[in-house]
Coordinates of C-alpha atoms in Angstrom, one line a residue:
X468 CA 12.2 6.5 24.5
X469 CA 13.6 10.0 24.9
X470 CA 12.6 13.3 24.7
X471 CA 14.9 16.2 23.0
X472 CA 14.3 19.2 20.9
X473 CA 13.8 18.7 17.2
X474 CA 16.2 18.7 15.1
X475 CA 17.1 22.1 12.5
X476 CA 15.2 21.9 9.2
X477 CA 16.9 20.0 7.0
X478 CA 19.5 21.0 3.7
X479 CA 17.9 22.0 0.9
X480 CA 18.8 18.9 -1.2
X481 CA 17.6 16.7 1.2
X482 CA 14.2 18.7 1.6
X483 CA 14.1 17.9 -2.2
X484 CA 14.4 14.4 -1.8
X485 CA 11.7 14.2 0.9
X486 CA 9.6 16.6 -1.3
X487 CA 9.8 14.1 -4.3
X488 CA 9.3 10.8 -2.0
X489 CA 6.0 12.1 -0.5
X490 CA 4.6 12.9 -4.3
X491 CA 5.6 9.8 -5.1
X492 CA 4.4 7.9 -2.5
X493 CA 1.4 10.5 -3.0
X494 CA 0.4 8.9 -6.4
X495 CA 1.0 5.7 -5.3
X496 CA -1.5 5.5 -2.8
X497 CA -4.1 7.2 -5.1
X498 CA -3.5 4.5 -8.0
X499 CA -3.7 1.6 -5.4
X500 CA -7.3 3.1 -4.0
X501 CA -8.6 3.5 -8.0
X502 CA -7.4 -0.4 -8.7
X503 CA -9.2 -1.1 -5.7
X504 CA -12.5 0.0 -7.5
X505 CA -11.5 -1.3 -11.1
X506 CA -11.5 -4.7 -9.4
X507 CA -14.6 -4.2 -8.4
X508 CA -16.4 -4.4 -12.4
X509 CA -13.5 -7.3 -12.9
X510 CA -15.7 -10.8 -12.7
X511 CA -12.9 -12.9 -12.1
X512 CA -11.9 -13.5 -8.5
X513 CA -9.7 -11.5 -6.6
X514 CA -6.5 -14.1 -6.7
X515 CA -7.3 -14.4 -10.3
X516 CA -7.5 -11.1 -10.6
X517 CA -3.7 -10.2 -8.8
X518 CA -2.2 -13.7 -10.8
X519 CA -3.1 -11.7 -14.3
X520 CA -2.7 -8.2 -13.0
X521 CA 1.3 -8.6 -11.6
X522 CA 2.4 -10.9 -14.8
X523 CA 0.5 -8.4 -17.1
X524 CA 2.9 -5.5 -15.1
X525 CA 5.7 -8.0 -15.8
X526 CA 5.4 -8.7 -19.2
X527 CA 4.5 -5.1 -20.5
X528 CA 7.5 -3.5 -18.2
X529 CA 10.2 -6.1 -19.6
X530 CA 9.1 -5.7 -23.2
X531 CA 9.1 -2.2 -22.9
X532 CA 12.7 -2.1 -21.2
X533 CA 13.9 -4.7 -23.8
X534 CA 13.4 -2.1 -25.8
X535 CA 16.2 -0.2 -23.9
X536 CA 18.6 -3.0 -23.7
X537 CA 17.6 -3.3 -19.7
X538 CA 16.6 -6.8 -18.5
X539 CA 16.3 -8.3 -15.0
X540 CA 19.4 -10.2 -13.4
X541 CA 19.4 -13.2 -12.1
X542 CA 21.0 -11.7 -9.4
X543 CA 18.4 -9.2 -8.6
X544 CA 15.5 -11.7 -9.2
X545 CA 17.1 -13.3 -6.0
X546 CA 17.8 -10.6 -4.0
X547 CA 14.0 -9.8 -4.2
X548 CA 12.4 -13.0 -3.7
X549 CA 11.7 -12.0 0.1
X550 CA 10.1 -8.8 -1.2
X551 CA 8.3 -10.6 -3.6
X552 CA 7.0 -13.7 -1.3
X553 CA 6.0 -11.3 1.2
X554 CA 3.9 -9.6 -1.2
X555 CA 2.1 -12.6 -2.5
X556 CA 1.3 -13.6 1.2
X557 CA -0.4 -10.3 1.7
X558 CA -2.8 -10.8 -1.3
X559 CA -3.8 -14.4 -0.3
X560 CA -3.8 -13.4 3.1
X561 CA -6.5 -10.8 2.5
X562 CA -8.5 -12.4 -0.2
X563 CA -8.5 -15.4 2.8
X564 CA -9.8 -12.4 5.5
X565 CA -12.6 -10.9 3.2
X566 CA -13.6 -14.6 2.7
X567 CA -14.0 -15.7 6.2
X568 CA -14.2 -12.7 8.1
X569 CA -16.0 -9.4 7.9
X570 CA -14.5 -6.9 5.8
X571 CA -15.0 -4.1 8.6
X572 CA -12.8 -6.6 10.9
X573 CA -10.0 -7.2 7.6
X574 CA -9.8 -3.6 6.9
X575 CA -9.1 -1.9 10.5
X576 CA -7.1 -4.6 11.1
X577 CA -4.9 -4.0 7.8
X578 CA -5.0 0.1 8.9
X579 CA -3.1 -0.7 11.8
X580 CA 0.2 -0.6 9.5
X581 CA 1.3 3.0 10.5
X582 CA 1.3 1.8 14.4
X583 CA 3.8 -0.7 13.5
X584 CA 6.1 0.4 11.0
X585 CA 6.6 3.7 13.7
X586 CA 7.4 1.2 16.2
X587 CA 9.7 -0.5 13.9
X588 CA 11.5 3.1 12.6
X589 CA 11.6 4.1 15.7
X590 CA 13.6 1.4 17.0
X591 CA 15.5 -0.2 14.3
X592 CA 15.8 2.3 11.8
X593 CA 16.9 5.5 14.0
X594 CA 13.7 7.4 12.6
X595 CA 12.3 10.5 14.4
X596 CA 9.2 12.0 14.9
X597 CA 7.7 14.6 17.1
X598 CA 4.6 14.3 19.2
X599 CA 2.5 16.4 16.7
X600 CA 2.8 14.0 14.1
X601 CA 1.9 11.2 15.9
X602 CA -1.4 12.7 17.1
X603 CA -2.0 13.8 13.5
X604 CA -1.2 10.1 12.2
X605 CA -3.4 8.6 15.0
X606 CA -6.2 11.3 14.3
X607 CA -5.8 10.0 10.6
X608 CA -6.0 5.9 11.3
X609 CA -9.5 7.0 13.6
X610 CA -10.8 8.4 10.4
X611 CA -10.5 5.6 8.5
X612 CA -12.1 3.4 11.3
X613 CA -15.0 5.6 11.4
X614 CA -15.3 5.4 7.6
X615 CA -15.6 1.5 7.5
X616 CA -17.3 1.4 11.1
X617 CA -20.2 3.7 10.1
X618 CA -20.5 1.9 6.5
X619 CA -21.0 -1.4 8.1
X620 CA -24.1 -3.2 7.8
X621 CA -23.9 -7.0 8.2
X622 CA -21.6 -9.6 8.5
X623 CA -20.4 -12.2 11.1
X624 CA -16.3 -12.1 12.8
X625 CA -14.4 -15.4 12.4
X626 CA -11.5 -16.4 14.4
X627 CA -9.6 -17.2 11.7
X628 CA -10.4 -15.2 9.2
X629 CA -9.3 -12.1 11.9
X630 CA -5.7 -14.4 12.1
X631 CA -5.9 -14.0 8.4
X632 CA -6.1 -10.0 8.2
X633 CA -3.4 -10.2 10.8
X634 CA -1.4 -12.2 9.1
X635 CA -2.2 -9.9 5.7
X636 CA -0.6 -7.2 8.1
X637 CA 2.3 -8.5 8.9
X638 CA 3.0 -9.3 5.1
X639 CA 2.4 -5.9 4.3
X640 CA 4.2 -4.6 6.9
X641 CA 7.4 -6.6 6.2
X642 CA 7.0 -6.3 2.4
X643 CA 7.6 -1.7 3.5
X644 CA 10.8 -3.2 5.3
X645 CA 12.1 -4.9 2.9
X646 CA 11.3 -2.2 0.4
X647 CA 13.1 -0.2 2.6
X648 CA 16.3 -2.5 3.1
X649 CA 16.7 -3.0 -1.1
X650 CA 18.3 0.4 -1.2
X651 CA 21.5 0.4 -2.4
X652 CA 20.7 -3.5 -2.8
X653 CA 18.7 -3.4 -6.7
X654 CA 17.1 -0.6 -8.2
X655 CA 13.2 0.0 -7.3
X656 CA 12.2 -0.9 -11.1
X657 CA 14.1 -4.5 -10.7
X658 CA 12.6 -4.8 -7.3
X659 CA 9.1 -4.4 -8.5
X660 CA 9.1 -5.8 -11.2
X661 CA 10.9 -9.2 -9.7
X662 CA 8.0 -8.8 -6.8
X663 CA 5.6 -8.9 -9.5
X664 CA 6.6 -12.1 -11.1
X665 CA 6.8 -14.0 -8.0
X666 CA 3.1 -12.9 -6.9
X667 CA 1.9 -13.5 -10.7
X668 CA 3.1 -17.4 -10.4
X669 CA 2.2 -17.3 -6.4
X670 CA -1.2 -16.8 -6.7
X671 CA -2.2 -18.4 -9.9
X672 CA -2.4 -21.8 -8.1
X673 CA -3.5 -20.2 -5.3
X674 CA -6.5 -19.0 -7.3
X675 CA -6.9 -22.5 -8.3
X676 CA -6.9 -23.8 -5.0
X677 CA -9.8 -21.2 -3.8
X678 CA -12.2 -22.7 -6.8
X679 CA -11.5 -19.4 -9.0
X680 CA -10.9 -19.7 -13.2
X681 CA -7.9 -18.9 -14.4
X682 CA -9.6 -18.6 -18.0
X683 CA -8.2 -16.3 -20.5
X684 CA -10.4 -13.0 -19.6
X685 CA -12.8 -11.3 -21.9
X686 CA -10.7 -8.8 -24.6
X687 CA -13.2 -5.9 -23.0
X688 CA -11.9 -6.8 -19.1
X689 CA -8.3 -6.7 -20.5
X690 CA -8.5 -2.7 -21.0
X691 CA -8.8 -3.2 -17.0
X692 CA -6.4 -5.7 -16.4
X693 CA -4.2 -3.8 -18.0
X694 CA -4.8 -0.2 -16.4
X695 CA -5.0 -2.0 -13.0
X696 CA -1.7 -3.6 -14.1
X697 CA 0.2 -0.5 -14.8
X698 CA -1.7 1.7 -12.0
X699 CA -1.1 -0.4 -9.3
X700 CA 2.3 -1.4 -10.5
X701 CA 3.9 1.2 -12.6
X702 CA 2.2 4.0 -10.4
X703 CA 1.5 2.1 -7.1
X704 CA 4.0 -0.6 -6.4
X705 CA 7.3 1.0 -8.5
X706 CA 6.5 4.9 -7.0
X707 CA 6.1 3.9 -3.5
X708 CA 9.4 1.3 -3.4
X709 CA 11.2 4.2 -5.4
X710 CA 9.8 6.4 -2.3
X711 CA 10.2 4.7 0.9
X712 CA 13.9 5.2 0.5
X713 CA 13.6 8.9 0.5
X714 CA 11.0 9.4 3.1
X715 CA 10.9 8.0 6.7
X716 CA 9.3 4.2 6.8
X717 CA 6.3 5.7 9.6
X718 CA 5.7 8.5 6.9
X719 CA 5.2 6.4 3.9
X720 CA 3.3 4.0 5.9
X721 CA 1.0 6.3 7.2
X722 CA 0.0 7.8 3.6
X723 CA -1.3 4.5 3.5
X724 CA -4.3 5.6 5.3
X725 CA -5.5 7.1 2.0
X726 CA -5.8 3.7 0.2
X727 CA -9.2 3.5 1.4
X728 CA -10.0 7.1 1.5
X729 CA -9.5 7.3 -2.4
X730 CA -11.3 4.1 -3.2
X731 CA -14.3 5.2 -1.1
X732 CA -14.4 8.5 -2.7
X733 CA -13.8 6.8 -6.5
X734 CA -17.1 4.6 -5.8
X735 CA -19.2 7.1 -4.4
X736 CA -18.5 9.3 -7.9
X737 CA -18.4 6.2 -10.5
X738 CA -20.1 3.5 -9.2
X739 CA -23.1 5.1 -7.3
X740 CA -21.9 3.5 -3.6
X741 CA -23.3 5.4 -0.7
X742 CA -21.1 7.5 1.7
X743 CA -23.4 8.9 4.9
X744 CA -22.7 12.2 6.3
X745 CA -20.6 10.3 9.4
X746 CA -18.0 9.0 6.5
X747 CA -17.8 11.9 4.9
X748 CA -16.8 13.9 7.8
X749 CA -14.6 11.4 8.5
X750 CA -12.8 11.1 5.1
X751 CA -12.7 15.5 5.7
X752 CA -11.1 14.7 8.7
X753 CA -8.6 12.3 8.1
X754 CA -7.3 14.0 4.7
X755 CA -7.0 17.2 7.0
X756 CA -4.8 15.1 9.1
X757 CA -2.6 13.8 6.7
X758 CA -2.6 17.0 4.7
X759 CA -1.3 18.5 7.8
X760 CA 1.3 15.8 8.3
X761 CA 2.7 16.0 5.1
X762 CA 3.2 19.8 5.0
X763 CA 4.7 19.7 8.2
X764 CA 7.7 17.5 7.2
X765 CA 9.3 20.4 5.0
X766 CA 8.8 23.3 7.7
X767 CA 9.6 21.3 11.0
X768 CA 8.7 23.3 14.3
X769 CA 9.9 23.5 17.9
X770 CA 8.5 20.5 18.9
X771 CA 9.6 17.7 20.9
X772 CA 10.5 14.3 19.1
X773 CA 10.1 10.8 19.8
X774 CA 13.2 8.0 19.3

């Protein structure tokens, strides 16, 4: 680790491209915290629930580039398969956590992300960032363990249902690497769209296996499926792979934070959930942060860096 002077402000193009990866990433965050809450009025179970939400995405994506003469290779089915394994890990993993754990203990544990995706751009990936933003990310990530902390009301910590959310973790995490590594490799729509095909036929058994039907869903939960489908996937899982390769790995990372900022915010309004005054200052708080971090990246200051 070294300390040096920041670098210029960057060309105007690639200001551009950074400016277009954080909206991206921007909306993807926000659709992922609003599927959070339609799965919440969904009766199925929550592997259920993925199985026909990622082949829904699938099916409605590759009819509609059919349409345009696009299909997906064979060859870029295969080079996604780690993504897309990855991916299905994290949603069994977590389903596994909420189920033996407390969610308190599955959620802080999954918010530790940011902390090691930095570590790993840092290190491996030649990415910079000064001191400033690192307070502001770590200010951020407190916010959102104040929100679930001070929301808490009962519950008992397992042992292995805390291995789970850690293992959930290091899905995620390496699912953002990955994402990160298919540039150049196959194009974000082929990567997502192979990811969601091998989650879809991943967690249907695993569904199965954790006692949940697989029946065919009601025709007034299929307006759901299907808005959770294309949400999370068109708007959540395409926008952020299609980002991560213009914006620094800790950055997109950290606008992960606002997953469960949005969500929270989504139930209060629609579904009547409380939010105490303690969570809402620290939902004000953490949004500051990250609204600070963001606007930052485009008008960089004298500052010292970390690499």
């Amino acid at each position: 680790m070294s300390t040096r002077a920041a670098p210029v402000a960057p060309a105007p193009a690639a200001t551009t491209e950074l400016s277009r990866g954080l909206l991206a990433a921007a909306v993807a965050v926000t659709a992922w915290g609003a599927s959070s809450v339609i799965a919440k009025v969904l009766p199925q179970g929550a592997l259920a629930i993925a199985a026909y939400r990622f082949m829904t995405y699938f099916v409605v994506i590759s009819i509609w580039r059919a349409t345009r003469r696009q299909y997906l290779s064979w060859d870029a089915f295969k080079k996604s398969i780690p993504g897309g394994l990855l991916l299905a890990a994290d949603v069994a993993f977590f389903f596994t956590a909420i189920k033996l754990t407390t969610v308190v203990n599955a959620t802080i544990i999954g918010a530790l992300q940011p902390l090691i995706l930095t570590a790993y751009g840092v290190r491996f990936l030649g990415e910079r960032l000064r001191r400033a933003d690192m307070i502001l990310g770590l200010v951020a990530l407190a916010g959102v363990v104040v929100i679930v902390l001070a929301g808490s009301n009962s519950g008992d910590a397992n042992i292995w249902g805390d291995l789970a959310a850690v293992g959930a973790l290091a899905s995620w995490s390496a699912y953002f690497v990955f994402a990160k590594r298919a540039d150049g490799v196959v194009s974000p729509t082929d990567y997502t769209l192979a990811a969601a095909l091998i989650v879809a036929l991943a967690n249907a058994p695993l569904a199965l296996a954790f006692g949940q039907s697989l029946a065919w869903p009601a025709w007034s939960d299929w307006l759901w499926l299907t808005g959770m489908a294309l949400g999370a996937g068109l708007l959540g899982h395409n926008m952020m792979n299609w980002s991560i390769v213009r914006i620094p790995l800790w950055l997109g990372s950290t606008m992960t934070l606002l997953v469960p900022l949005v969500s929270s915010a989504i139930a209060w309004i629609f579904l009547d959930e409380p939010l105490n005054p303690t969570q809402i200052i620290a939902m004000v708080v953490a949004l500051a942060a990250i609204g600070k971090l963001v606007r930052a990246q485009s008008a960089p200051r004298p500052d010292s860096t970390i690499s």
